[in-house]
XYZ file of C-alpha atoms in Angstrom:
106
model
C 115.512 -295.883 97.885
C 112.483 -295.062 99.915
C 111.310 -291.768 99.543
C 108.634 -290.234 101.757
C 106.674 -287.154 101.533
C 106.888 -284.673 103.855
C 104.608 -281.928 102.648
C 102.662 -280.942 99.917
C 101.067 -277.354 99.085
C 99.044 -275.954 96.244
C 100.804 -272.770 94.974
C 99.753 -270.506 92.128
C 97.626 -273.993 90.287
C 100.621 -276.201 90.774
C 102.006 -278.106 94.151
C 104.906 -277.234 96.025
C 106.516 -280.616 97.581
C 108.963 -281.417 100.296
C 110.348 -284.961 100.507
C 112.874 -286.749 102.623
C 115.109 -290.023 101.836
C 118.083 -291.366 103.251
C 121.265 -290.813 101.710
C 123.596 -293.862 101.631
C 126.509 -291.575 100.784
C 126.236 -289.060 103.281
C 124.905 -291.791 106.050
C 121.695 -289.550 107.065
C 118.591 -288.010 106.051
C 118.239 -285.105 103.472
C 115.372 -283.369 102.131
C 114.343 -281.859 98.651
C 111.589 -279.840 97.085
C 109.798 -280.224 94.197
C 107.518 -277.489 92.509
C 105.644 -278.758 89.800
C 103.880 -276.228 87.675
C 99.800 -276.770 86.467
C 101.368 -277.295 82.807
C 102.854 -280.579 84.611
C 99.569 -282.227 84.934
C 98.730 -282.790 81.559
C 102.287 -282.628 79.685
C 106.170 -283.057 80.399
C 107.685 -279.536 81.393
C 111.276 -278.291 81.593
C 113.217 -278.961 84.895
C 115.557 -276.459 86.601
C 117.825 -277.739 89.499
C 118.391 -275.050 91.652
C 121.445 -275.920 94.035
C 122.121 -273.095 96.830
C 124.683 -272.363 98.788
C 125.897 -274.016 101.926
C 123.572 -273.227 104.753
C 121.012 -273.107 102.708
C 118.239 -275.504 102.948
C 115.443 -276.278 100.229
C 112.880 -273.914 101.311
C 115.427 -270.465 100.566
C 114.387 -270.482 97.180
C 111.408 -272.002 96.658
C 109.392 -270.795 99.192
C 111.686 -267.183 99.899
C 112.586 -266.002 96.732
C 108.661 -266.234 95.290
C 109.813 -268.721 92.527
C 106.816 -270.382 92.142
C 104.515 -267.624 90.330
C 107.241 -267.347 87.732
C 107.683 -271.301 87.111
C 104.362 -271.637 87.119
C 103.887 -269.080 84.249
C 106.731 -270.316 82.443
C 105.694 -274.227 82.808
C 108.680 -274.485 84.701
C 109.191 -277.592 87.119
C 111.907 -276.847 89.810
C 113.839 -279.448 91.995
C 115.711 -277.632 95.291
C 117.559 -280.203 97.598
C 119.113 -279.366 100.551
C 122.601 -278.823 99.868
C 124.177 -279.044 103.564
C 123.762 -282.355 105.524
C 122.261 -281.818 109.024
C 122.320 -285.351 110.774
C 124.413 -285.582 113.830
C 125.619 -288.882 111.530
C 127.089 -286.815 108.679
C 131.194 -286.429 108.932
C 132.000 -282.667 110.354
C 133.593 -281.427 107.325
C 130.252 -282.402 105.599
C 128.009 -280.523 107.993
C 126.290 -277.264 107.455
C 127.798 -274.375 109.122
C 126.495 -271.063 110.257
C 129.395 -269.468 110.732
C 131.359 -267.032 107.891
C 134.941 -267.109 107.431
C 136.733 -264.373 107.541
C 137.342 -262.640 104.025
C 141.232 -263.242 103.164
C 143.287 -260.150 103.446
C 144.775 -258.528 99.821
């Protein structure tokens, strides 16, 4: 599997990197982000996998929640995949949707 670096940004002394790869299972391109704290340059660090909900991208938690500061302080690496296939080649049942289902009646 080929993985391509999309972007790399310095954040709180560590690195936020975004990658894309071709998913054989989903038959489309997928993206994930990884935050590597400063401690990762010299040591192995624990890794947290964050799976966001449907319609969330890899950016929701990584960039909007401000998790980098805490991860840098704790020496924690984080991986956040885009959990919603978005390409036209993905089956309709697997694509992200922006519609919200109506709540079930009681």
